CSV table of C-alpha atoms in Angstrom, one decimal:
chain,number,residue,atom,x,y,z
A,1,MET,CA,104.9,35.5,38.7
A,2,LYS,CA,106.7,32.2,38.8
A,3,SER,CA,105.4,29.2,37.0
A,4,ASN,CA,104.1,25.9,38.5
A,5,LYS,CA,102.8,27.5,41.7
A,6,GLU,CA,99.8,26.1,43.6
A,7,THR,CA,96.6,27.7,42.5
A,8,GLY,CA,93.9,29.3,44.6
A,9,PRO,CA,90.2,28.5,44.8
A,10,ASP,CA,89.5,29.4,41.1
A,11,ASP,CA,92.1,26.9,39.9
A,12,ILE,CA,93.5,29.3,37.2
A,13,PRO,CA,97.3,29.3,37.3
A,14,ALA,CA,99.3,32.4,36.3
A,15,ASP,CA,100.8,30.3,33.4
A,16,VAL,CA,97.5,30.8,31.6
A,17,TRP,CA,98.1,34.5,31.2
A,18,LYS,CA,101.7,33.9,30.2
A,19,VAL,CA,100.6,31.6,27.4
A,20,LEU,CA,97.9,34.0,26.2
A,21,GLY,CA,100.5,36.8,25.9
A,22,ASP,CA,99.1,40.2,24.6
A,23,ARG,CA,95.5,38.8,24.4
A,24,GLY,CA,95.7,37.9,28.1
A,25,SER,CA,97.0,41.3,29.0
A,26,VAL,CA,94.1,43.0,27.2
A,27,TRP,CA,91.6,40.7,28.9
A,28,LEU,CA,93.1,41.4,32.3
A,29,ALA,CA,93.2,45.1,31.8
A,30,THR,CA,89.5,45.0,30.9
A,31,LEU,CA,88.7,42.9,34.0
A,32,PHE,CA,90.7,45.2,36.3
A,33,ASN,CA,89.0,48.3,34.9
A,34,LYS,CA,85.6,46.8,35.5
A,35,ILE,CA,86.6,45.9,39.1
A,36,VAL,CA,87.8,49.4,40.1
A,37,ALA,CA,84.9,51.1,38.3
A,38,GLY,CA,82.2,48.8,39.8
A,39,GLY,CA,83.9,48.7,43.3
A,40,ARG,CA,83.6,45.0,43.6
A,41,THR,CA,85.9,42.0,43.0
A,42,PRO,CA,84.9,38.5,42.0
A,43,ASP,CA,83.5,36.6,45.0
A,44,VAL,CA,86.2,33.9,44.6
A,45,TRP,CA,88.9,36.5,45.3
A,46,GLN,CA,87.6,36.8,48.9
A,47,THR,CA,88.2,33.1,49.6
A,48,SER,CA,91.6,31.5,50.2
A,49,VAL,CA,92.8,28.0,51.2
A,50,THR,CA,95.0,28.1,54.3
A,51,VAL,CA,98.0,25.6,54.3
A,52,PRO,CA,100.3,25.2,57.3
A,53,VAL,CA,103.9,25.5,56.3
A,54,TRP,CA,106.6,24.3,58.8
A,55,LYS,CA,108.9,27.2,59.8
A,56,GLY,CA,112.0,25.1,59.8
A,57,LYS,CA,112.5,25.1,63.5
A,58,GLY,CA,110.9,23.1,66.3
A,59,ASP,CA,109.5,19.6,65.8
A,60,ILE,CA,107.9,19.1,62.4
A,61,ALA,CA,105.7,16.4,63.8
A,62,SER,CA,104.5,18.6,66.7
A,63,ILE,CA,100.9,19.7,67.0
A,64,ASP,CA,102.1,23.1,68.3
A,65,CYS,CA,100.8,25.7,65.9
A,66,THR,CA,103.7,28.0,66.6
A,67,SER,CA,106.0,25.7,64.6
A,68,TYR,CA,103.9,26.4,61.5
A,69,ARG,CA,103.2,29.5,59.3
A,70,PRO,CA,99.7,29.7,57.8
A,71,ILE,CA,100.0,30.5,54.1
A,72,ARG,CA,96.9,31.4,52.1
A,73,LEU,CA,96.6,30.1,48.6
A,74,LEU,CA,95.1,33.0,46.7
A,75,CYS,CA,93.7,33.3,43.2
A,76,HIS,CA,96.6,34.0,40.8
A,77,THR,CA,94.5,36.6,38.8
A,78,MET,CA,94.1,38.5,42.1
A,79,LYS,CA,97.8,38.4,42.6
A,80,VAL,CA,98.3,40.0,39.2
A,81,PHE,CA,96.0,42.8,40.2
A,82,GLU,CA,98.0,43.2,43.4
A,83,ARG,CA,101.2,43.4,41.5
A,84,VAL,CA,99.8,46.2,39.4
A,85,LEU,CA,98.6,48.1,42.5
A,86,GLU,CA,101.9,47.4,44.3
A,87,ALA,CA,104.0,48.9,41.4
A,88,ARG,CA,101.9,52.1,41.6
A,89,LEU,CA,102.2,52.3,45.4
A,90,ARG,CA,106.0,51.9,45.5
A,91,LYS,CA,106.3,54.9,43.2
A,92,ILE,CA,104.6,57.0,45.9
A,93,VAL,CA,105.5,55.7,49.3
A,94,SER,CA,108.9,55.7,51.1
A,95,VAL,CA,109.7,54.2,54.5
A,96,SER,CA,112.4,54.7,57.1
A,97,LEU,CA,116.0,54.0,56.0
A,98,LYS,CA,116.2,51.6,59.0
A,99,GLN,CA,113.8,49.2,57.3
A,100,CYS,CA,115.6,46.7,55.2
A,101,GLY,CA,112.7,44.2,54.6
A,102,PHE,CA,110.9,44.2,51.2
A,103,VAL,CA,112.7,47.4,50.2
A,104,LYS,CA,114.4,47.9,46.8
A,105,TYR,CA,118.2,47.5,46.8
A,106,CYS,CA,118.1,46.2,50.5
A,107,SER,CA,118.4,42.6,51.8
A,108,THR,CA,119.2,40.7,54.9
A,109,ILE,CA,122.9,41.3,54.1
A,110,ASP,CA,122.5,45.0,54.7
A,111,ALA,CA,121.0,44.4,58.2
A,112,ILE,CA,123.6,41.8,59.1
A,113,HIS,CA,126.4,44.1,57.9
A,114,ASP,CA,125.1,46.9,60.1
A,115,VAL,CA,125.0,44.7,63.2
A,116,ARG,CA,128.5,43.4,62.6
A,117,ILE,CA,129.9,46.9,62.1
A,118,LEU,CA,128.2,48.1,65.3
A,119,LEU,CA,129.8,45.2,67.2
A,120,GLU,CA,133.2,45.6,65.6
A,121,LYS,CA,133.4,49.3,66.3
A,122,HIS,CA,132.6,48.8,70.0
A,123,ARG,CA,135.1,45.9,70.1
A,124,GLU,CA,137.8,48.2,68.7
A,125,LYS,CA,137.1,50.8,71.4
A,126,ASN,CA,136.8,48.1,74.1
A,127,ARG,CA,133.3,49.2,75.0
A,128,SER,CA,130.1,47.2,75.7
A,129,VAL,CA,126.9,47.3,73.7
A,130,HIS,CA,123.6,45.7,74.6
A,131,LEU,CA,121.3,44.2,71.9
A,132,ALA,CA,117.7,43.2,72.0
A,133,PHE,CA,116.1,41.1,69.2
A,134,LEU,CA,112.3,41.6,69.3
A,135,ASP,CA,109.9,38.9,68.2
A,136,LEU,CA,106.4,40.0,67.2
A,137,GLU,CA,103.7,37.5,67.9
A,138,LYS,CA,102.1,36.6,64.6
A,139,GLY,CA,103.0,40.1,63.2
A,140,PHE,CA,101.4,39.7,59.7
A,141,ASP,CA,98.3,38.0,61.1
A,142,ARG,CA,97.5,40.6,63.8
A,143,VAL,CA,97.5,43.9,61.8
A,144,PRO,CA,94.1,45.5,62.1
A,145,HIS,CA,92.6,46.4,58.7
A,146,GLU,CA,91.9,50.0,59.9
A,147,LEU,CA,95.6,50.4,60.6
A,148,LEU,CA,96.3,49.5,56.9
A,149,TRP,CA,94.1,52.3,55.7
A,150,MET,CA,95.5,54.8,58.2
A,151,SER,CA,99.1,53.9,57.2
A,152,MET,CA,98.4,54.3,53.5
A,153,ARG,CA,96.9,57.7,54.1
A,154,SER,CA,99.7,58.8,56.4
A,155,HIS,CA,102.1,58.0,53.5
A,156,ARG,CA,100.0,60.2,51.2
A,157,VAL,CA,98.6,57.4,49.1
A,158,PRO,CA,95.8,58.7,46.8
A,159,GLU,CA,92.4,57.8,48.1
A,160,LYS,CA,91.6,55.8,44.9
A,161,TYR,CA,94.4,53.3,45.7
A,162,VAL,CA,93.2,53.0,49.3
A,163,ARG,CA,89.7,52.1,47.8
A,164,TRP,CA,91.3,49.5,45.5
A,165,THR,CA,93.1,47.9,48.4
A,166,LYS,CA,90.0,47.8,50.5
A,167,LEU,CA,88.3,45.8,47.7
A,168,LEU,CA,90.7,42.9,48.5
A,169,TYR,CA,89.7,43.0,52.2
A,170,VAL,CA,85.8,43.4,51.9
A,171,LYS,CA,84.8,40.0,53.4
A,172,PRO,CA,87.9,37.7,53.3
A,173,THR,CA,87.4,34.1,54.3
A,174,SER,CA,89.8,31.2,54.5
A,175,VAL,CA,89.0,27.6,54.0
A,176,ASP,CA,90.4,24.9,56.1
A,177,ARG,CA,87.4,25.4,58.2
A,178,CYS,CA,85.5,28.3,56.8
A,179,ALA,CA,86.1,31.3,59.0
A,180,ALA,CA,85.9,35.1,58.5
A,181,VAL,CA,89.2,36.9,58.7
A,182,GLN,CA,88.9,40.2,60.5
A,183,VAL,CA,92.6,41.1,61.0
A,184,GLY,CA,95.9,40.5,59.4
A,185,VAL,CA,97.3,40.9,55.8
A,186,HIS,CA,97.0,38.0,53.4
A,187,GLN,CA,100.0,35.6,53.9
A,188,GLY,CA,101.1,34.7,50.4
A,189,SER,CA,99.8,37.9,48.9
A,190,SER,CA,102.0,40.1,46.6
A,191,LEU,CA,100.8,43.3,48.2
A,192,SER,CA,101.0,42.2,51.9
A,193,PRO,CA,104.8,42.8,52.5
A,194,LEU,CA,104.5,46.4,51.3
A,195,LEU,CA,101.3,47.0,53.4
A,196,PHE,CA,103.0,45.5,56.5
A,197,ILE,CA,106.1,47.7,56.3
A,198,LEU,CA,104.0,50.7,55.8
A,199,CYS,CA,102.1,49.9,59.0
A,200,MET,CA,105.4,49.3,60.9
A,201,ASP,CA,106.8,52.6,59.6
A,202,THR,CA,103.6,54.5,60.7
A,203,ILE,CA,103.4,53.2,64.2
A,204,THR,CA,107.1,53.2,65.1
A,205,LYS,CA,108.4,56.3,63.2
A,206,GLU,CA,108.7,58.5,66.3
A,207,ILE,CA,110.4,55.8,68.4
A,208,GLN,CA,112.9,55.2,65.6
A,209,LYS,CA,113.9,58.8,65.6
A,210,GLN,CA,114.7,58.7,69.3
A,211,HIS,CA,117.1,55.7,69.0
A,212,PRO,CA,119.6,55.7,66.1
A,213,TRP,CA,120.7,52.1,66.6
A,214,THR,CA,117.5,50.5,65.4
A,215,LEU,CA,117.2,48.0,62.6
A,216,LEU,CA,114.1,46.5,61.0
A,217,PHE,CA,113.6,43.7,58.5
A,218,ALA,CA,109.8,43.5,58.2
A,219,ASP,CA,108.8,42.3,61.7
A,220,ASP,CA,112.3,41.4,62.8
A,221,VAL,CA,113.5,44.3,65.0
A,222,MET,CA,116.9,44.8,66.5
A,223,LEU,CA,117.5,47.5,69.2
A,224,ALA,CA,120.9,48.5,70.6
A,225,SER,CA,122.3,50.7,73.3
A,226,GLU,CA,125.5,51.2,75.3
A,227,SER,CA,123.3,51.1,78.5
A,228,ARG,CA,121.3,48.2,79.7
A,229,ASP,CA,118.8,50.4,81.5
A,230,ASP,CA,118.3,52.5,78.3
A,231,LEU,CA,117.8,49.3,76.2
A,232,GLN,CA,115.2,48.1,78.7
A,233,LYS,CA,113.3,51.4,78.3
A,234,GLN,CA,113.5,51.0,74.5
A,235,VAL,CA,112.1,47.5,74.6
A,236,GLN,CA,109.3,48.6,76.9
A,237,SER,CA,108.5,51.5,74.7
A,238,TRP,CA,108.3,49.3,71.6
A,239,LYS,CA,106.0,46.8,73.4
A,240,ASP,CA,103.6,49.6,74.6
A,241,GLN,CA,103.5,51.2,71.1
A,242,LEU,CA,102.9,47.9,69.3
A,243,GLN,CA,100.2,47.0,71.8
A,244,GLN,CA,98.4,50.3,71.3
A,245,TYR,CA,97.8,49.3,67.6
A,246,GLY,CA,96.8,45.7,68.2
A,247,LEU,CA,100.3,44.1,67.7
A,248,ARG,CA,102.0,42.0,70.4
A,249,LEU,CA,105.6,41.5,71.5
A,250,ASN,CA,106.3,37.9,72.3
A,251,THR,CA,108.5,38.3,75.4
A,252,SER,CA,109.2,34.6,75.6
A,253,LYS,CA,110.9,34.7,72.2
A,254,THR,CA,112.5,38.1,72.5
A,255,GLU,CA,116.2,37.7,73.2
A,256,TYR,CA,118.8,39.9,74.9
A,257,MET,CA,122.6,39.8,74.3
A,258,GLU,CA,125.4,41.8,75.9
A,259,CYS,CA,128.6,42.2,73.9
A,260,GLY,CA,131.8,43.6,75.3
A,261,PRO,CA,135.0,43.0,77.3
A,262,ARG,CA,133.2,42.4,80.6
A,263,ILE,CA,129.9,40.5,80.5
A,264,GLU,CA,127.8,41.1,83.6
A,265,ASP,CA,125.1,38.8,85.1
A,266,GLY,CA,121.5,39.6,84.6
A,267,SER,CA,119.2,40.5,81.8
A,268,ILE,CA,116.5,43.2,81.0
A,269,ARG,CA,112.9,43.1,82.0
A,270,VAL,CA,109.7,43.9,80.1
A,271,ASP,CA,106.5,44.2,82.2
A,272,GLY,CA,108.4,42.4,85.0
A,273,THR,CA,109.3,39.4,82.7
A,274,GLU,CA,113.1,38.8,82.4
A,275,LEU,CA,114.2,38.3,78.8
A,276,ASN,CA,116.3,35.2,77.8
A,277,LYS,CA,120.0,36.2,77.7
A,278,LEU,CA,122.1,34.6,74.9
A,279,ASN,CA,125.8,34.4,73.9
A,280,CYS,CA,124.9,33.6,70.3
A,281,PHE,CA,121.8,34.6,68.3
A,282,LYS,CA,120.9,33.7,64.7
A,283,TYR,CA,119.9,37.0,63.2
A,284,LEU,CA,118.4,36.8,59.8
A,285,GLY,CA,120.2,33.5,59.2
A,286,SER,CA,123.6,34.6,60.4
A,287,LYS,CA,125.1,33.9,63.8
A,288,VAL,CA,125.9,36.9,65.9
A,289,THR,CA,128.0,36.3,69.0
A,290,SER,CA,128.6,38.3,72.2
A,291,THR,CA,132.4,38.3,71.4
A,292,GLY,CA,131.8,39.9,68.0
A,293,ASP,CA,133.8,37.3,66.0
A,294,ILE,CA,132.5,35.2,63.1
A,295,ASP,CA,134.1,31.9,64.0
A,296,GLN,CA,130.7,30.2,64.8
A,297,GLU,CA,129.2,31.7,61.6
A,298,SER,CA,132.1,30.4,59.6
A,299,ARG,CA,131.8,26.9,61.0
A,300,ALA,CA,128.0,26.9,60.5
A,301,ARG,CA,128.5,27.8,56.8
A,302,VAL,CA,131.1,25.1,56.2
A,303,ASN,CA,128.9,22.5,58.0
A,304,ALA,CA,125.9,23.5,55.9
A,305,ALA,CA,128.0,23.1,52.7
A,306,TRP,CA,129.3,19.7,53.9
A,307,MET,CA,125.7,18.6,54.6
A,308,LYS,CA,124.7,19.5,51.0
A,309,THR,CA,127.7,17.6,49.7
A,310,THR,CA,127.1,14.4,51.6
A,311,GLU,CA,123.5,14.4,50.5
A,312,GLN,CA,124.6,13.6,47.0
A,313,VAL,CA,128.0,11.8,47.5
A,314,THR,CA,127.9,8.1,48.2
A,315,PRO,CA,130.6,5.4,47.9
A,316,TRP,CA,129.2,4.4,44.5
A,317,ASN,CA,129.2,7.8,42.8
A,318,TYR,CA,132.3,9.5,44.4
A,319,PRO,CA,133.8,11.8,43.1
A,320,LYS,CA,131.7,12.3,39.9
A,321,LYS,CA,128.2,12.8,41.3
A,322,GLY,CA,128.9,15.0,44.3
A,323,PHE,CA,131.1,17.6,42.8
A,324,GLU,CA,129.5,18.0,39.3
A,325,ASN,CA,127.3,20.8,40.8
A,326,LYS,CA,130.0,22.4,42.9
A,327,SER,CA,128.4,25.8,42.6
A,328,LYS,CA,125.4,24.6,44.5
A,329,HIS,CA,127.6,23.4,47.4
A,330,THR,CA,129.8,26.5,47.6
A,331,SER,CA,126.8,28.8,47.6
A,332,HIS,CA,126.3,27.9,51.3
A,333,LEU,CA,129.8,29.2,51.9
A,334,LYS,CA,129.0,32.5,50.2
A,335,ASN,CA,125.7,33.0,52.1
A,336,GLY,CA,126.1,36.3,54.1
A,337,ARG,CA,129.8,36.6,53.4
A,338,GLU,CA,129.4,40.1,52.1
A,339,ALA,CA,128.6,41.2,55.7
A,340,ASP,CA,131.7,39.5,57.2
A,341,ARG,CA,134.9,41.2,58.1
A,342,SER,CA,138.1,39.5,57.0
A,343,SER,CA,139.2,36.6,59.2
A,344,ARG,CA,142.2,34.3,58.9
A,345,GLY,CA,140.4,31.3,60.5
A,346,GLU,CA,137.4,31.7,58.2
A,347,THR,CA,139.6,31.9,55.1
A,348,ARG,CA,141.4,28.8,56.2
A,349,ARG,CA,138.3,26.7,56.6
A,350,THR,CA,136.6,27.8,53.4
A,351,ARG,CA,139.9,27.3,51.5
A,352,LEU,CA,140.2,23.8,52.9
A,353,TYR,CA,136.6,23.0,51.8
A,354,ARG,CA,137.2,24.3,48.3
A,355,THR,CA,140.4,22.3,48.0
A,356,ILE,CA,138.5,19.1,48.8
A,357,LEU,CA,135.9,19.9,46.2
A,358,ASP,CA,138.6,20.3,43.6
A,359,VAL,CA,140.0,16.8,44.3
């Protein structure tokens, strides 16, 4: 675990166990063995402090709760226990190859690359493709606890590990105002990402088999089809399937995009609601356009790099201050470039920016 992180209700940071070294490891092993043998965790582990964290979009001063993500500050000792349990679970379970989130050797770059290849191949053949980007309403916070246990068992997790996980969800409460938490995984927990993708894999496995052009990054879902009607049926199927297990599709934030030589009017509908149609969508931090090119993404990266540069450069410290950490600025240019096809315009822009940094 990283150092200098905010502590949970017990005020014991992970740095304590790092300082204690082997003695701390022995003490933790003894504690964890007593917990699993007795079937009970310390009471303080069931309490967390909820802190709203701005999502980076929308008005930061807004009172609208949808602009914030509730993060629970959990006990660090509990997180160490979760890490031990997670390591054992990952040796047992496997999820769909279409899931790129929280999976070893996968990242957002893989998902972005797959989307760009899909668009590029259709562009080469002068054919249209229709995309839908699904938004799950509070995905991590709406997972029923019974779905967690069902998902673990369906992935053949030994019953003892299911019992250990249940210990963490006996009577969880969160303090801003003290309230019992009946659904959802712990935001900020080490184990929650794995539990969530197991749930997504369990409830959508059959739908994924029917449609090969499906990509998941945790709760970010991309569906694609060469037919608008077929895509509409896919989105409706996903909505119905998610709703069956207590999850909700946010139709107001689910977006539709048509890519191809001839863009037609209209969008797709879900339960009678027409989805918002876009020409450009920011998918996992990378801009995907209906034309399939990367000019907008290239400009966005250069602008982000310039913003970082101008934050440090002033008339009084130019050129020494701004460019002494050139690697920090150029990292914004590299973000997601592994997923890009070669582009003359993109190369020209980034080369110009690098030339200026070298002045």
